[in-house]
CSV table of C-alpha atoms in Angstrom, one decimal:
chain,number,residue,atom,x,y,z
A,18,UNK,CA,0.0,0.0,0.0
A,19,UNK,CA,1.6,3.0,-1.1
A,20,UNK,CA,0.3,6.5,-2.1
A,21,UNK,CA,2.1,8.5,-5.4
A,22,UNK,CA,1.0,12.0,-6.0
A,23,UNK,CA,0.6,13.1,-9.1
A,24,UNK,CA,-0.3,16.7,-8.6
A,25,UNK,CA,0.2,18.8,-5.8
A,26,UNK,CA,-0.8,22.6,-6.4
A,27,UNK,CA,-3.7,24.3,-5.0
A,28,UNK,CA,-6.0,26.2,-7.8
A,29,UNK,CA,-3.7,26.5,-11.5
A,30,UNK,CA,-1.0,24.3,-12.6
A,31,UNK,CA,2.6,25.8,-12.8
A,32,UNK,CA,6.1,24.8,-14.6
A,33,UNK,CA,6.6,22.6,-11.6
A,34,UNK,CA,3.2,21.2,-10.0
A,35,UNK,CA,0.3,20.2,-11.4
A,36,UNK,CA,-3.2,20.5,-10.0
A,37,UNK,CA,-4.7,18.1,-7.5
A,38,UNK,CA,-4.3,14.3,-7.8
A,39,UNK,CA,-3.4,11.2,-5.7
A,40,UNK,CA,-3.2,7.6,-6.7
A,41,UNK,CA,-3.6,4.6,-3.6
A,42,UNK,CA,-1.4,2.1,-4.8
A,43,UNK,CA,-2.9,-1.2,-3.7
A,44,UNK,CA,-0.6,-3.6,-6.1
A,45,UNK,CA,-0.1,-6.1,-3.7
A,46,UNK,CA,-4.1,-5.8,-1.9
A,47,UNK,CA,-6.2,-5.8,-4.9
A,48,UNK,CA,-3.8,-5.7,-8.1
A,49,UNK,CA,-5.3,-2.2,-8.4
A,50,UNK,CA,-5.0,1.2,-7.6
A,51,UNK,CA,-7.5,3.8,-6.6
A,52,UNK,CA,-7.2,7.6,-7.6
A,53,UNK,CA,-8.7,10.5,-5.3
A,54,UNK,CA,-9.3,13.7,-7.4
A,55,UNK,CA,-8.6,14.0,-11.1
A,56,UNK,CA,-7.4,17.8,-12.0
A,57,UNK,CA,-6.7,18.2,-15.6
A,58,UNK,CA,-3.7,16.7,-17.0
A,59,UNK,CA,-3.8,14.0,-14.7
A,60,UNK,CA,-3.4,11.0,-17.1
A,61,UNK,CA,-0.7,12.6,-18.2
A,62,UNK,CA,0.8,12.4,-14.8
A,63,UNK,CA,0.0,9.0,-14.6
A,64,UNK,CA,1.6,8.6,-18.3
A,65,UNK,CA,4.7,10.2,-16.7
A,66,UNK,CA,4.3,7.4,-13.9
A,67,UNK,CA,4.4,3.6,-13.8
A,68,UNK,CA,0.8,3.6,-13.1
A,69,UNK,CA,-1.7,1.6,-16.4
A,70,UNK,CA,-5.0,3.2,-16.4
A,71,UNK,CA,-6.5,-0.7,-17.1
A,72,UNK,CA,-5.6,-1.3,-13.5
A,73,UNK,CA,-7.5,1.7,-12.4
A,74,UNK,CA,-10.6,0.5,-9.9
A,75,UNK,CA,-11.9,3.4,-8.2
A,76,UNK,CA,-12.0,7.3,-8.4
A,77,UNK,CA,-12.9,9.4,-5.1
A,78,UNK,CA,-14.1,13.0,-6.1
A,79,UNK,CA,-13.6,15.3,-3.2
A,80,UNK,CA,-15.9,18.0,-4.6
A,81,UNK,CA,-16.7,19.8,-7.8
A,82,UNK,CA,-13.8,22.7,-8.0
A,83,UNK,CA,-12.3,22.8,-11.4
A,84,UNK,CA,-8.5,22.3,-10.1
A,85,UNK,CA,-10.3,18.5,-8.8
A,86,UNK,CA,-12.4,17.8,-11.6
A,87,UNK,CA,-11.3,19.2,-14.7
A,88,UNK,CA,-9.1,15.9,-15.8
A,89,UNK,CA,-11.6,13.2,-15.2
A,90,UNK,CA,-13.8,12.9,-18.3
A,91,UNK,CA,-10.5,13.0,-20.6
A,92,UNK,CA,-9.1,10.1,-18.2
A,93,UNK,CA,-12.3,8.1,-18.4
A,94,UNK,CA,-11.9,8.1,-22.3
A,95,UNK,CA,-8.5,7.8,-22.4
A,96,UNK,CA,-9.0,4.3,-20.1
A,97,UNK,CA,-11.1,3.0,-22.6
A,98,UNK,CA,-8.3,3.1,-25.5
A,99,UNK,CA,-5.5,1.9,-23.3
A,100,UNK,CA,-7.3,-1.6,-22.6
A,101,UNK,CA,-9.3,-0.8,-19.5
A,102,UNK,CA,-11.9,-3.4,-19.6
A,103,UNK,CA,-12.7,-4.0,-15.6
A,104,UNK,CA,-15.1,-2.1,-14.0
A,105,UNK,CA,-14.6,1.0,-12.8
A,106,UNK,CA,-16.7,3.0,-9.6
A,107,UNK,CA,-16.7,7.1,-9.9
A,108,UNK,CA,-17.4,8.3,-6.1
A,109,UNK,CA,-18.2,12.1,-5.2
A,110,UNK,CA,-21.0,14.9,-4.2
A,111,UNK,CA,-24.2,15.3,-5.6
A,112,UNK,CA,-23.5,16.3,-9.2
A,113,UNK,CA,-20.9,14.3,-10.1
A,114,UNK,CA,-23.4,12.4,-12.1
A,115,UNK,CA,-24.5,15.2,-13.7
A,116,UNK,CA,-21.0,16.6,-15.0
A,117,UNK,CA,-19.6,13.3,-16.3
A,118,UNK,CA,-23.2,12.7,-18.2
A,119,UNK,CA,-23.1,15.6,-19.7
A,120,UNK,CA,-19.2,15.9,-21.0
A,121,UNK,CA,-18.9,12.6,-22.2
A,122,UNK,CA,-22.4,13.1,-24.0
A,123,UNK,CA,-21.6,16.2,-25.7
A,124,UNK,CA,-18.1,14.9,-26.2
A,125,UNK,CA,-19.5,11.7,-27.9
A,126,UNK,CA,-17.1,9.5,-25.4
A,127,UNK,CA,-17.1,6.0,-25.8
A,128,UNK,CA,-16.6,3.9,-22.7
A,129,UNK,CA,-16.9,0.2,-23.1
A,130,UNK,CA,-16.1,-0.8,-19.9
A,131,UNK,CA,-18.7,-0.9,-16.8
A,132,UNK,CA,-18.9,2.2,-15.3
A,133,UNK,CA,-20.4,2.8,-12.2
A,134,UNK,CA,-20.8,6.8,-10.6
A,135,UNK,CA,-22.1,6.9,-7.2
A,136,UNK,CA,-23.0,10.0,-5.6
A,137,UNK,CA,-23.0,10.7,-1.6
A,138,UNK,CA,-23.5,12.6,1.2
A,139,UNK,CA,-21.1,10.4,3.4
A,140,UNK,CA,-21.0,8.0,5.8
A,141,UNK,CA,-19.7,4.4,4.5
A,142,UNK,CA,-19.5,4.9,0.7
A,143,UNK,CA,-17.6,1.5,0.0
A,144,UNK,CA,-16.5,-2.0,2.1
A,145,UNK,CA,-15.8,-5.3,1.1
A,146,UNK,CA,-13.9,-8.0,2.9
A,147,UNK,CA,-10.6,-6.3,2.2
A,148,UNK,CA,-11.7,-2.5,3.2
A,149,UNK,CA,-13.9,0.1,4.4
A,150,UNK,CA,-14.1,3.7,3.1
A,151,UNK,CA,-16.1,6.5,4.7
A,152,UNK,CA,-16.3,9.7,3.9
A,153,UNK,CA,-17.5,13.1,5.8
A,154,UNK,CA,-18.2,16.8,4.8
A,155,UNK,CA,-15.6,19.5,5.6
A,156,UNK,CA,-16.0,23.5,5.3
A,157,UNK,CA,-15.2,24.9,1.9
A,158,UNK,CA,-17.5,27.2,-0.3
A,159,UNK,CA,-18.8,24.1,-1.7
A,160,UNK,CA,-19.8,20.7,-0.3
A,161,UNK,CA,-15.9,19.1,-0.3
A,162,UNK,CA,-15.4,15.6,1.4
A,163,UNK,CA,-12.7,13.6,3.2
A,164,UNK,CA,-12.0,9.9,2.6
A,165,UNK,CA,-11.1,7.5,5.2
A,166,UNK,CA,-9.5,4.3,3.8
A,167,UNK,CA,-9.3,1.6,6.3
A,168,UNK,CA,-7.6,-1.7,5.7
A,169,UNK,CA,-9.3,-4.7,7.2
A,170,UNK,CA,-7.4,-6.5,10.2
A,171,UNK,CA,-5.5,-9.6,8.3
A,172,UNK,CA,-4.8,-13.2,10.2
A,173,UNK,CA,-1.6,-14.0,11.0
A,174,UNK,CA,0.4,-16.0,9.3
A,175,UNK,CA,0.6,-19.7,9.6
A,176,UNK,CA,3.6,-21.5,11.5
A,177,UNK,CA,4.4,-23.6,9.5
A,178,UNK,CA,7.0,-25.4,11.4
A,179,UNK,CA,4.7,-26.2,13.5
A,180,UNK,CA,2.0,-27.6,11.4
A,181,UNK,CA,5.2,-29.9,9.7
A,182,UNK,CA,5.7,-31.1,13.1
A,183,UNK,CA,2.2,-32.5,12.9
A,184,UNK,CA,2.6,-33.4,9.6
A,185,UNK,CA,0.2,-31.2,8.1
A,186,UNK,CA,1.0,-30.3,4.5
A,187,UNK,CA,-0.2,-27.1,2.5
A,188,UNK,CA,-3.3,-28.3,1.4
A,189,UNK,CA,-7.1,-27.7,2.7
A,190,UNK,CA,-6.4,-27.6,6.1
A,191,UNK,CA,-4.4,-24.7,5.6
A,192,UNK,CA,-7.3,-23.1,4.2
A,193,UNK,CA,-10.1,-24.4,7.4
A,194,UNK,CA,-7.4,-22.8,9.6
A,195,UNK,CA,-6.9,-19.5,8.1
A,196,UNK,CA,-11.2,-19.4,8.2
A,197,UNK,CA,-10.9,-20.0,11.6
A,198,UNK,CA,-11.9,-23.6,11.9
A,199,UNK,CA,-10.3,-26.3,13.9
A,200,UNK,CA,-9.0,-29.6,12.3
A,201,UNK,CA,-8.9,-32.9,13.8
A,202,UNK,CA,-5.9,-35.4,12.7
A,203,UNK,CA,-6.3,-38.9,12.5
A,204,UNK,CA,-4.5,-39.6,15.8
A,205,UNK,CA,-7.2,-37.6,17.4
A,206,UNK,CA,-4.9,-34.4,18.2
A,207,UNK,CA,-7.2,-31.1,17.4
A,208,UNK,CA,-5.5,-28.1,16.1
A,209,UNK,CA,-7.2,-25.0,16.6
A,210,UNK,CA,-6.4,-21.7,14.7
A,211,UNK,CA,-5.5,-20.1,17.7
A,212,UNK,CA,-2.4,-22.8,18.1
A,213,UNK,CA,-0.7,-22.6,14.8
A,214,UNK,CA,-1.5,-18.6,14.0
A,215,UNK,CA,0.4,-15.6,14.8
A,216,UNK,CA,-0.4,-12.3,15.7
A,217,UNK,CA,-3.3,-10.7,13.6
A,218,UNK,CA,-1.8,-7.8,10.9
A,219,UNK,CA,-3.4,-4.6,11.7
A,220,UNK,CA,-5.0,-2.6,9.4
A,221,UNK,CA,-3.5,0.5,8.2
A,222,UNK,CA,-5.6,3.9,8.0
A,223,UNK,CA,-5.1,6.7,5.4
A,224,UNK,CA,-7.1,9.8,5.8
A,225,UNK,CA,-7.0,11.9,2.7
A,226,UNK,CA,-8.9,15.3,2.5
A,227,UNK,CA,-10.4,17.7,0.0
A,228,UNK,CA,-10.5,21.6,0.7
A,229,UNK,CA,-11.6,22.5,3.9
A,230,UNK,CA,-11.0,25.2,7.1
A,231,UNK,CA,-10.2,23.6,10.2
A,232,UNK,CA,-13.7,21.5,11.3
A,233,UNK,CA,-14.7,18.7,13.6
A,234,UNK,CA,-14.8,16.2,10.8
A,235,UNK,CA,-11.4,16.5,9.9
A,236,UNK,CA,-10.4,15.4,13.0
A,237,UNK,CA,-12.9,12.7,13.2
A,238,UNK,CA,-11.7,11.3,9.6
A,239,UNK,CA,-8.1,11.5,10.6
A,240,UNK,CA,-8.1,9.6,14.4
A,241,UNK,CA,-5.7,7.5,14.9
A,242,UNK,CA,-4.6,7.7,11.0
A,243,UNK,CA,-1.1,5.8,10.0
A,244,UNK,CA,-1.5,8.7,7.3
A,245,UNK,CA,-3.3,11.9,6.8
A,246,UNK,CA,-3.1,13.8,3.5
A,247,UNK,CA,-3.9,17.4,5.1
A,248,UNK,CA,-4.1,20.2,2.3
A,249,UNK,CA,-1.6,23.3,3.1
A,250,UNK,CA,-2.2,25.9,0.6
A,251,UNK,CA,-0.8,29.1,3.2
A,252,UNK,CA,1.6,30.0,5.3
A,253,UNK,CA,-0.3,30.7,9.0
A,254,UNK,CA,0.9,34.5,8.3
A,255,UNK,CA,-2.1,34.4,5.7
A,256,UNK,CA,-4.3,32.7,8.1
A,257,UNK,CA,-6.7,35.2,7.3
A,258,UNK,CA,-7.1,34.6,3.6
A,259,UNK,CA,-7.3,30.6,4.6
A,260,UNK,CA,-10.3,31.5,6.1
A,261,UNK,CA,-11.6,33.8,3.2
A,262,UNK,CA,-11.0,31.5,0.8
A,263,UNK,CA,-12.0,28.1,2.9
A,264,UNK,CA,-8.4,27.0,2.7
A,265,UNK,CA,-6.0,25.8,5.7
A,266,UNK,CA,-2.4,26.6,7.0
A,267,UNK,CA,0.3,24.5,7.5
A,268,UNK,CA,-0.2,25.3,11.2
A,269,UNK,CA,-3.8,24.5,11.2
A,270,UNK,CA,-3.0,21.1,9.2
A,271,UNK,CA,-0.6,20.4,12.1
A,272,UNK,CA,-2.9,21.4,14.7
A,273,UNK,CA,-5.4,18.7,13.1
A,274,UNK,CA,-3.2,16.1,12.9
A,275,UNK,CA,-1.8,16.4,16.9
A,276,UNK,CA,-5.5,16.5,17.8
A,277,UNK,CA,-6.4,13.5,15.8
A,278,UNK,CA,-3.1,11.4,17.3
A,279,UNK,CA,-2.4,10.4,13.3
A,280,UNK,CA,0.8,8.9,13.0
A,281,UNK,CA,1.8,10.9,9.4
A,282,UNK,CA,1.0,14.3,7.9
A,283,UNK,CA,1.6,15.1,4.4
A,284,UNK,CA,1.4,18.5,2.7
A,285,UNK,CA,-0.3,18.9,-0.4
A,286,UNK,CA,-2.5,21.5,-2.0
A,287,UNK,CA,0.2,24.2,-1.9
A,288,UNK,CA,-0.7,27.8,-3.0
A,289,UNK,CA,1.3,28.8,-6.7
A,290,UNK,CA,2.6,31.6,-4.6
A,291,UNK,CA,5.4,29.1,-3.1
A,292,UNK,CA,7.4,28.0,-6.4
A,293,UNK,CA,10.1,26.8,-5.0
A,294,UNK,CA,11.6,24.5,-2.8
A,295,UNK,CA,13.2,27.0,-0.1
A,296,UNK,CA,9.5,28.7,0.0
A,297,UNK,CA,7.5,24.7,0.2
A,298,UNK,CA,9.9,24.5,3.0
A,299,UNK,CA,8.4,27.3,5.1
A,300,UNK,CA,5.3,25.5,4.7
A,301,UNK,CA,7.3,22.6,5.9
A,302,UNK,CA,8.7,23.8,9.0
A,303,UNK,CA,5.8,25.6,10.1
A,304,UNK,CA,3.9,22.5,10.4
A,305,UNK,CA,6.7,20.4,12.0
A,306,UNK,CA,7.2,22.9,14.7
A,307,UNK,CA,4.0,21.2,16.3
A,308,UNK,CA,4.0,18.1,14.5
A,309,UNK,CA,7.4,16.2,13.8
A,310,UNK,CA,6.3,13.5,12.1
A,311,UNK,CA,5.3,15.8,9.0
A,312,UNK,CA,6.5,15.7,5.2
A,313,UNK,CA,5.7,17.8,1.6
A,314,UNK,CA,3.9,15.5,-0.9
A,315,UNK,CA,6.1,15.8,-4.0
A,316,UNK,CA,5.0,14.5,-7.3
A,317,UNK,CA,5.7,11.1,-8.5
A,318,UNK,CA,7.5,10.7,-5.2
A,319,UNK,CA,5.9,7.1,-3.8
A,320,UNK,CA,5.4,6.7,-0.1
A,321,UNK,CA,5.0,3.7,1.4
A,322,UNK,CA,2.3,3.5,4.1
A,323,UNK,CA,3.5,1.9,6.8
A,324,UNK,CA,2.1,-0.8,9.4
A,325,UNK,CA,2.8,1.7,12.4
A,326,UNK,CA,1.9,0.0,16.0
């Protein structure tokens, strides 16, 4: 499970960042990857990247600003001529629907595969037996949501010196075991689950948030996160403007992420007034002065999300 950005400024491209995008690597999970937001010229981030659009699975829309938006109905086309034929689930607000129905109508797109849009007003939006995604509204000029990806608690593994000891090869019982049932060998001896399995895996938790002023939910969606993905678009010293605009500081991202006891903050969403490095790392420092534990999402930079007891 690993998270690549593939566009980091808040608003406008510039020469160096593009507008809002994120991919959820989940290679080794589901053979997949998810994508939250799509701001234009995001498949050609991802062409830029060692992501395949046919492995694409799921799209989380955090609301309907342009800099969020603009790249999706290209990227949906563009998936159906670079052999995406798996199903594929559009998630965001109420008019998400609307938007994609009406560009790829007027735009006479052709999408062969199956695909699903799904519009919400949070709660649990998604869960299988692998994962559970919910999703809250924040405070911006227009309804903008969070995502919170939780990974399903995983048995432990098997010890399998153990079982040989018993004689037990890989096989079915294998299978009864990791189910949770016990087996009986034909001496008699029961082996439950319990005896031969180690530790559950815990599940890892990745908060990632659309535009928003500091609000409950944020913390809420972020508790106890092994990552949040905070945006940052202003130095406190324009805490003001934040406001105005329905943005957040670097300080107010770090104040979230304290409260919330996450594990991780990353930076994203930076203003285009900060074009360089030396400037992001204002940003940077600002935030880590009350959170260490706090980085600057770059693009095409992966970052592993760690198993974090």
């Amino acid at each position: 499970m690993e998270l690549l950005f593939l566009g980091t400024n808040a608003g406008v491209p510039t020469l160096q960042r593009n507008v809002t995008s994120v991919a959820l690597r989940l290679f080794e999970e589901r053979r997949s990857f998810w994508l939250f937001d799509c701001g234009e010229a995001t498949q050609h981030q991802i062409l830029r990247s060692s992501l395949k659009l046919s492995k694409l699975e799921k799209i989380f829309i955090t609301h309907l600003h342009g800099d969020h938006l603009f790249g999706l109905p290209g990227l949906l086309a563009s998936r159906n001529n670079q052999g995406g034929t798996s199903p594929l689930t559009v998630y965001g607000p109420r008019g998400i629907k609307e938007f994609l129905d009406t560009t790829m109508r007027l735009s006479q797109s052709r999408v062969d595969y199956v695909l699903e849009v799904v519009e919400h007003d949070g709660g649990i939006i998604f869960e299988d037996k692998g994962f559970i995604v919910e999703s809250q509204l924040l405070e911006h000029r227009i309804d903008s949501y969070g995502y919170r990806v939780t990974e399903k608690d995983r048995i432990g593994s098997l010890n399998l010196p153990l079982l040989e000891s018993h004689g037990i090869r890989p096989g079915p019982m294998y299978g009864k075991l990791k189910s949770g049932e016990s087996i009986e060998l034909e001496n008699g001896t029961i082996i439950r689950p319990e005896d031969v399995l180690g530790q559950p895996k815990k599940g890892r938790i990745i908060t990632i948030l659309g535009d928003t002023r500091p609000c409950p939910a944020v913390v809420t969606l972020a508790k106890g996160a092994d990552m949040l993905v905070h945006e940052a678009t202003f130095l406190h010293e324009m805490v003001e403007t934040a406001y105005e605009y329905y943005h957040s500081t670097a300080t107010q991202a770090a104040n979230a992420a304290q409260d919330a006891q996450a594990k991780r903050l990353v930076l994203t969403h930076f203003s285009s007034r900060y074009k360089d490095l030396e400037q992001l790392g204002q940003l940077l420092d600002e935030a880590k002065e009350i959170f260490p534990n706090t980085m600057l999402a770059e693009e095409f930079h992966i970052l592993p999300i760690e198993r974090i007891q």
